[in-house]
Tab-separated table of C-alpha atoms in Angstrom:
chain	number	residue	atom	x	y	z
A	1230	MET	CA	-94.658	88.398	-66.839
A	1231	ARG	CA	-90.891	88.159	-67.090
A	1232	LEU	CA	-89.379	85.195	-68.892
A	1233	LYS	CA	-86.421	83.590	-67.222
A	1234	GLY	CA	-83.680	81.574	-68.782
A	1235	ARG	CA	-80.967	82.097	-71.337
A	1236	MET	CA	-81.045	82.930	-75.003
A	1237	SER	CA	-78.892	81.159	-77.583
A	1238	ASP	CA	-76.402	84.047	-77.593
A	1239	GLY	CA	-75.865	83.681	-73.843
A	1240	MET	CA	-77.812	86.765	-72.778
A	1241	SER	CA	-80.462	86.242	-70.160
A	1242	LEU	CA	-84.036	86.809	-71.259
A	1243	THR	CA	-84.668	89.153	-68.343
A	1244	ALA	CA	-81.652	91.347	-69.122
A	1245	GLU	CA	-82.375	92.322	-72.707
A	1246	PRO	CA	-85.580	94.330	-72.179
A	1247	THR	CA	-83.687	96.592	-69.786
A	1248	ILE	CA	-81.487	97.570	-72.730
A	1249	LEU	CA	-84.405	99.620	-73.991
A	1250	ARG	CA	-84.539	101.833	-70.907
A	1251	CYS	CA	-84.159	105.505	-71.673
A	1252	GLU	CA	-80.576	105.819	-70.378
A	1253	SER	CA	-79.241	102.936	-72.490
A	1254	PHE	CA	-81.250	103.570	-75.645
A	1255	ARG	CA	-78.297	105.522	-77.072
A	1256	GLU	CA	-76.253	102.301	-76.882
A	1257	VAL	CA	-78.962	100.468	-78.841
A	1258	VAL	CA	-78.851	103.175	-81.520
A	1259	ASP	CA	-75.045	103.084	-81.698
A	1260	GLU	CA	-74.961	99.301	-81.919
A	1261	HIS	CA	-77.699	98.774	-84.532
A	1262	ALA	CA	-77.832	101.906	-86.726
A	1263	ARG	CA	-75.375	100.661	-89.341
A	1264	GLY	CA	-77.063	97.271	-89.816
A	1265	LEU	CA	-80.498	98.879	-89.972
A	1266	PHE	CA	-79.263	101.329	-92.599
A	1267	ARG	CA	-77.903	98.477	-94.750
A	1268	LEU	CA	-81.232	96.656	-94.480
A	1269	ALA	CA	-83.279	99.773	-95.263
A	1270	PHE	CA	-81.044	100.722	-98.188
A	1271	ARG	CA	-81.362	97.267	-99.704
A	1272	LEU	CA	-85.129	97.332	-99.293
A	1273	THR	CA	-85.688	100.888	-100.558
A	1274	GLY	CA	-82.785	101.285	-102.973
A	1275	ASN	CA	-82.321	104.900	-101.904
A	1276	GLU	CA	-79.935	106.413	-99.365
A	1277	ALA	CA	-82.263	109.229	-98.263
A	1278	ASP	CA	-85.148	106.774	-97.847
A	1279	ALA	CA	-82.916	104.429	-95.867
A	1280	GLU	CA	-81.943	107.241	-93.510
A	1281	GLU	CA	-85.621	108.101	-93.073
A	1282	VAL	CA	-86.426	104.450	-92.350
A	1283	VAL	CA	-83.661	104.179	-89.733
A	1284	GLN	CA	-84.888	107.327	-88.002
A	1285	GLU	CA	-88.490	106.052	-88.084
A	1286	THR	CA	-87.330	102.669	-86.773
A	1287	PHE	CA	-85.660	104.162	-83.723
A	1288	MET	CA	-88.583	106.495	-83.072
A	1289	ARG	CA	-91.004	103.534	-83.162
A	1290	ALA	CA	-88.685	101.386	-81.043
A	1291	TYR	CA	-88.390	104.076	-78.387
A	1292	ARG	CA	-92.129	104.744	-78.421
A	1293	TRP	CA	-92.926	101.013	-78.263
A	1294	ARG	CA	-90.054	99.923	-75.982
A	1295	SER	CA	-92.505	98.708	-73.341
A	1296	ARG	CA	-93.883	96.220	-75.893
A	1297	PHE	CA	-90.530	94.469	-76.243
A	1298	ASP	CA	-90.862	91.290	-74.187
A	1299	GLY	CA	-87.461	89.699	-74.680
A	1300	ARG	CA	-88.613	86.607	-76.576
A	1301	CYS	CA	-86.300	87.592	-79.439
A	1302	ARG	CA	-83.083	89.553	-79.684
A	1303	VAL	CA	-83.237	93.349	-79.811
A	1304	ALA	CA	-81.702	93.206	-83.303
A	1305	THR	CA	-84.476	90.922	-84.540
A	1306	TRP	CA	-87.113	93.235	-83.084
A	1307	LEU	CA	-85.458	96.288	-84.685
A	1308	TYR	CA	-85.155	94.524	-88.063
A	1309	ARG	CA	-88.854	93.779	-87.961
A	1310	ILE	CA	-89.659	97.423	-87.247
A	1311	ALA	CA	-87.266	98.559	-90.011
A	1312	SER	CA	-88.732	96.067	-92.498
A	1313	ASN	CA	-92.230	97.337	-91.764
A	1314	ALA	CA	-91.120	100.977	-91.972
A	1315	SER	CA	-89.427	100.271	-95.325
A	1316	MET	CA	-92.533	98.584	-96.702
A	1317	ASP	CA	-94.698	101.481	-95.459
A	1318	LEU	CA	-92.424	103.950	-97.240
A	1319	LEU	CA	-92.419	101.917	-100.466
A	1320	ARG	CA	-96.226	101.668	-100.393
A	1321	ARG	CA	-96.512	105.442	-99.937
A	1322	ARG	CA	-94.055	106.004	-102.787
A	1323	LYS	CA	-95.938	103.607	-105.067
A	1324	ARG	CA	-99.245	105.266	-104.212
A	1325	ARG	CA	-97.811	108.712	-104.973
A	1326	SER	CA	-96.286	107.578	-108.266
A	1327	SER	CA	-99.540	105.976	-109.387
A	1328	GLU	CA	-101.380	109.223	-108.598
A	1329	THR	CA	-99.104	111.303	-110.803
A	1330	GLU	CA	-99.457	111.272	-114.558
A	1331	LEU	CA	-96.625	110.790	-117.057
A	1332	ASP	CA	-94.656	113.991	-117.554
A	1333	PRO	CA	-94.581	114.918	-121.271
A	1334	VAL	CA	-91.629	117.270	-120.702
A	1335	ASN	CA	-89.491	114.575	-119.072
A	1336	PRO	CA	-90.404	111.262	-120.722
A	1337	PRO	CA	-89.043	108.032	-119.274
A	1338	PRO	CA	-85.562	107.127	-120.532
A	1339	ALA	CA	-85.175	105.008	-123.648
A	1340	PRO	CA	-84.099	101.379	-123.204
A	1341	ALA	CA	-80.360	101.035	-122.622
A	1342	SER	CA	-78.028	100.083	-125.455
A	1343	GLN	CA	-75.895	96.957	-125.207
A	1344	GLU	CA	-72.859	99.055	-124.174
A	1345	GLU	CA	-74.766	100.747	-121.361
A	1346	LEU	CA	-76.145	97.428	-120.155
A	1347	VAL	CA	-72.614	96.169	-119.546
A	1348	SER	CA	-71.791	99.042	-117.206
A	1349	GLY	CA	-71.991	98.331	-113.512
A	1350	ARG	CA	-74.471	101.123	-112.963
A	1351	GLU	CA	-76.966	99.636	-115.405
A	1352	ILE	CA	-76.569	96.166	-113.953
A	1353	GLY	CA	-77.208	97.579	-110.493
A	1354	SER	CA	-80.290	99.306	-111.831
A	1355	ARG	CA	-81.551	96.046	-113.338
A	1356	ILE	CA	-81.039	94.284	-110.018
A	1357	TYR	CA	-83.068	96.945	-108.184
A	1358	GLU	CA	-85.796	96.708	-110.831
A	1359	ALA	CA	-85.888	92.930	-110.354
A	1360	MET	CA	-86.037	93.428	-106.576
A	1361	ASP	CA	-88.958	95.843	-107.036
A	1362	ARG	CA	-90.912	93.093	-108.793
A	1363	LEU	CA	-90.691	90.839	-105.756
A	1364	SER	CA	-93.506	90.910	-103.245
A	1365	GLU	CA	-92.785	92.795	-100.018
A	1366	THR	CA	-92.404	89.533	-98.117
A	1367	GLU	CA	-90.075	88.015	-100.741
A	1368	ARG	CA	-87.880	91.130	-100.930
A	1369	THR	CA	-87.631	91.400	-97.156
A	1370	ALA	CA	-86.893	87.693	-96.728
A	1371	PHE	CA	-84.241	87.775	-99.481
A	1372	VAL	CA	-82.469	90.827	-98.071
A	1373	LEU	CA	-82.559	89.487	-94.532
A	1374	ARG	CA	-81.149	86.116	-95.592
A	1375	HIS	CA	-78.632	86.990	-98.309
A	1376	CYS	CA	-77.598	90.528	-97.382
A	1377	GLN	CA	-77.993	90.642	-93.611
A	1378	GLY	CA	-77.174	86.976	-92.945
A	1379	CYS	CA	-80.224	86.288	-90.786
A	1380	SER	CA	-81.244	82.729	-90.057
A	1381	VAL	CA	-84.587	81.363	-91.278
A	1382	ARG	CA	-85.790	81.432	-87.665
A	1383	GLU	CA	-84.918	85.143	-87.342
A	1384	ILE	CA	-86.573	85.911	-90.679
A	1385	ALA	CA	-89.718	84.140	-89.505
A	1386	GLN	CA	-89.726	86.229	-86.317
A	1387	ILE	CA	-89.178	89.459	-88.268
A	1388	LEU	CA	-91.903	88.629	-90.791
A	1389	GLY	CA	-94.231	87.260	-88.137
A	1390	SER	CA	-94.576	83.982	-90.024
A	1391	SER	CA	-93.664	80.338	-89.638
A	1392	GLU	CA	-90.154	79.161	-90.430
A	1393	MET	CA	-91.529	77.188	-93.407
A	1394	ALA	CA	-93.225	80.309	-94.809
A	1395	ALA	CA	-90.007	82.299	-94.366
A	1396	LYS	CA	-87.992	79.572	-96.112
A	1397	HIS	CA	-90.452	79.528	-99.015
A	1398	ALA	CA	-90.333	83.325	-99.306
A	1399	VAL	CA	-86.536	83.215	-99.612
A	1400	PHE	CA	-86.752	80.390	-102.155
A	1401	ARG	CA	-89.362	82.219	-104.291
A	1402	ALA	CA	-87.305	85.415	-104.215
A	1403	VAL	CA	-84.134	83.629	-105.354
A	1404	ARG	CA	-86.008	81.811	-108.125
A	1405	LYS	CA	-87.665	85.008	-109.396
A	1406	LEU	CA	-84.413	86.969	-109.295
A	1407	ARG	CA	-82.601	84.229	-111.233
A	1408	GLU	CA	-85.288	84.326	-113.905
A	1409	GLU	CA	-85.265	88.133	-114.085
A	1410	LEU	CA	-81.476	88.434	-114.208
A	1411	GLU	CA	-80.761	85.473	-116.520
A	1412	PRO	CA	-80.284	87.769	-119.567
A	1413	LEU	CA	-77.401	89.500	-117.746
A	1414	ARG	CA	-75.575	86.240	-117.084
A	1415	GLY	CA	-73.343	86.281	-120.131
A	1416	GLN	CA	-72.645	89.994	-119.826
A	1417	VAL	CA	-71.136	90.070	-116.355
């Protein structure tokens, strides 16, 4: 069943699914690759992983293009796929790291000194560590809202939740990050 009408951005609901036809899929890739990379990088914290996520996102989108029904924007649909692909990758990485034992030859680094903590690199590292402590839903909601600029409605669509649940996920993420990063406040 085709939906008729207009979306909030002025595009007709019947027009957008045709964007995912084979001959125009290249345009979809060109238009959304950069934003998907930013999202994936913020979720994974690693450039190579982000590139893998973007590639996986477009492969899934092409494979599942017939499932796109036009009830949301193509960007929202792609962000949802990318969020899920990022979470899948992070779960695999966590599973692999929990299966490996500590390496006695290469022990984990010692805690940073006060001077190292002040450096931008260490602060960035602390932010990523704090992000890693968020739940998958909180991290995704935070990145979508504060890094990608998505509305609460779009976040809810991407997460497959209600708007209230999306709003609470963003709120919890912000609160947890504030608590985690409070010790850095006077050093920045």
